[in-house]
C-alpha positions as a Python dict, from the first residue, in 0.01 Angstrom:
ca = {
    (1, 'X'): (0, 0, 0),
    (2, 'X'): (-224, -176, -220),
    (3, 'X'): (-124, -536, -186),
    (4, 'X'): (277, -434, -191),
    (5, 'X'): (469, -755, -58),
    (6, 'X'): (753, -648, 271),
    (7, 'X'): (1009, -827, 421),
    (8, 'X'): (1049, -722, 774),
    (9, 'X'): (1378, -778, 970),
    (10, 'X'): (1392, -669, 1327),
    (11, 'X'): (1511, -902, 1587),
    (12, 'X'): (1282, -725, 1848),
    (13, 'X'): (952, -902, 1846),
    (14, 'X'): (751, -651, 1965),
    (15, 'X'): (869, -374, 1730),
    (16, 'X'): (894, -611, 1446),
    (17, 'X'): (483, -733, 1528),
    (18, 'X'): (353, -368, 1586),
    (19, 'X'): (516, -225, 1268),
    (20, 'X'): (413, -520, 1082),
    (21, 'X'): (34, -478, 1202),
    (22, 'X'): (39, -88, 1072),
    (23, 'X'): (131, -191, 772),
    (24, 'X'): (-110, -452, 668),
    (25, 'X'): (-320, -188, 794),
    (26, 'X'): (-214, 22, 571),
    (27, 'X'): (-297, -282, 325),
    (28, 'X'): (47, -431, 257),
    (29, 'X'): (131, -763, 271),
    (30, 'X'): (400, -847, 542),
    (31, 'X'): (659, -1128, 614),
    (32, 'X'): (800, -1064, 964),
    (33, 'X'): (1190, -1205, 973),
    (34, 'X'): (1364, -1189, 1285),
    (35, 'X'): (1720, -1203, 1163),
    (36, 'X'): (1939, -1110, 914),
    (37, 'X'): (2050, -1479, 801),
    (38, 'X'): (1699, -1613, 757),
    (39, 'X'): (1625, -1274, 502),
    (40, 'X'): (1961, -1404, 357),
    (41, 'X'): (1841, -1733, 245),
    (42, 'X'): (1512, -1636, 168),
    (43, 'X'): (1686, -1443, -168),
    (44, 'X'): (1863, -1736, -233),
    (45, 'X'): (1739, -1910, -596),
    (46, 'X'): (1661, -2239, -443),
    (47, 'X'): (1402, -2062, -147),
    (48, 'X'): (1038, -2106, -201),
    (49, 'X'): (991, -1779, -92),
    (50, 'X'): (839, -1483, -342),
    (51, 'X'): (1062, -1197, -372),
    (52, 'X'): (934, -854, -161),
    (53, 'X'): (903, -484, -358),
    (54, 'X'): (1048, -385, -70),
    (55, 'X'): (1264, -495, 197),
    (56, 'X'): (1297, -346, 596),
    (57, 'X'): (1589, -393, 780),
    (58, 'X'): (1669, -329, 1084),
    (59, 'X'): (2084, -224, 1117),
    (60, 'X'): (2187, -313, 1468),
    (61, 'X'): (2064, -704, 1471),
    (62, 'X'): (2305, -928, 1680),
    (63, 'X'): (2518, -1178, 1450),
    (64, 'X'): (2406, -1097, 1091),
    (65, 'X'): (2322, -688, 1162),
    (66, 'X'): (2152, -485, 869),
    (67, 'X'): (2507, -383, 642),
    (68, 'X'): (2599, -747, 577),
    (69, 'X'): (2250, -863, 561),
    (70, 'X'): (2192, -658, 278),
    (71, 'X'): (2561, -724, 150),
    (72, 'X'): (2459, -1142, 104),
    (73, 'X'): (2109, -1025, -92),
    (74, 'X'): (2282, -817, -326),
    (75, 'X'): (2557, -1069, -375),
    (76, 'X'): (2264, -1280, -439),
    (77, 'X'): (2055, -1090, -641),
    (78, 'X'): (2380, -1011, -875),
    (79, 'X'): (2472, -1433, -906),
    (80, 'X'): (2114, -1440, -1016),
    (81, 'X'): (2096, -1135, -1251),
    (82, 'X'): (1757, -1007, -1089),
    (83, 'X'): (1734, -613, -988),
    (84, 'X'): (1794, -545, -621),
    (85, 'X'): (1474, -484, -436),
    (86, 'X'): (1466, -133, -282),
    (87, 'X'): (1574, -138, 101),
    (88, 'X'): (1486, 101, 381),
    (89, 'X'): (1709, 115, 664),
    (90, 'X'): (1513, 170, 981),
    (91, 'X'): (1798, 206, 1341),
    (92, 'X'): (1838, 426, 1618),
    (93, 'X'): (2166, 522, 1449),
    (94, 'X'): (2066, 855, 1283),
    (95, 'X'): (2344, 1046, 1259),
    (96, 'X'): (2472, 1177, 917),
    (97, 'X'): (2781, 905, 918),
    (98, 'X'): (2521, 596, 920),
    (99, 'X'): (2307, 750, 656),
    (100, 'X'): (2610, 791, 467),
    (101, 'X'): (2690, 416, 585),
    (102, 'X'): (2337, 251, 491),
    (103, 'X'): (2374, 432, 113),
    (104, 'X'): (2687, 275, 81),
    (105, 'X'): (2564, -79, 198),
    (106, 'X'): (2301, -48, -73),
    (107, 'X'): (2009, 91, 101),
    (108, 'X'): (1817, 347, -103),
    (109, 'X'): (1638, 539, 199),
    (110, 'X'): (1745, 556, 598),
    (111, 'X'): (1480, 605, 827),
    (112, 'X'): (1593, 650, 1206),
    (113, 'X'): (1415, 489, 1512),
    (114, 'X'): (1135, 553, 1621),
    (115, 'X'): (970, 543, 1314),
    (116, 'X'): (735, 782, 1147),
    (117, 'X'): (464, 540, 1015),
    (118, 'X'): (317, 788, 765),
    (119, 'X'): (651, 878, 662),
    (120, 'X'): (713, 489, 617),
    (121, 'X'): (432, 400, 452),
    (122, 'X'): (469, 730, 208),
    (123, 'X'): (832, 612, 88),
    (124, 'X'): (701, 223, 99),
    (125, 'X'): (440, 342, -187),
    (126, 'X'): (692, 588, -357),
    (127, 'X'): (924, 269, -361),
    (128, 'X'): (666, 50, -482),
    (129, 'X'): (554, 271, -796),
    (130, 'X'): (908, 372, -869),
    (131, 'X'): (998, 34, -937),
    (132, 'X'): (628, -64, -1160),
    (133, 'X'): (736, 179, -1351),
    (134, 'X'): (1107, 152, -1434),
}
């Protein structure tokens, strides 16, 4: 992943921590978030923060879950005229209705629980390029 900065939301420690290892592994740079409102506020224009190429999100976090998380950084991103950082969706809720769901929240891919970590790492880096060179 060559250096690619992620922003990982998952309110489960452990899951959040083990995927975060495989991908620094894997050579990205990581930023482990454990709920939806602190990922919020780190897209604000006033956060200190750098912006990821990519953003993970969970979908079924208590109070703030994935949808509206990604709702307040694209309300965000719009107030600021910057283009939306690609999102992967990554929940145990893989039926066709929540991929259908997570599209229409904004997220570009939906990857269901447990992960594939090649197939992660694959669209990460397909993400990544797409976006150097648009």
């Amino acid at each position: 992943l060559d250096g690619a900065r992620l922003m990982l939301v998952d309110d489960h420690h452990e899951a959040r921590d083990s995927l975060a290892v495989l991908l620094v592994q894997a050579g990205a740079v990581v930023d482990g978030i454990e709920s939806g409102d602190e990922a919020a506020r780190r897209f604000e224009p006033d956060s200190s923060w750098p912006r990821p190429d990519v953003l993970i999100c969970d979908i079924a976090m208590p109070g703030t879950d994935g949808y509206e998380t990604l709702r307040r950084i694209r309300l965000t991103e719009r107030l600021a005229g910057s283009d939306p950082v690609p999102a992967i969706a990554l929940t145990a809720f893989a039926q066709n209705e929540d991929r259908i769901r997570a599209h229409d929240a904004g997220f570009v891919m939906h990857l269901a629980k447990p992960v594939m970590v090649g197939e992660l790492i694959a669209t990460i880096a397909a993400l990544v390029r797409h976006r150097q060179s648009g």
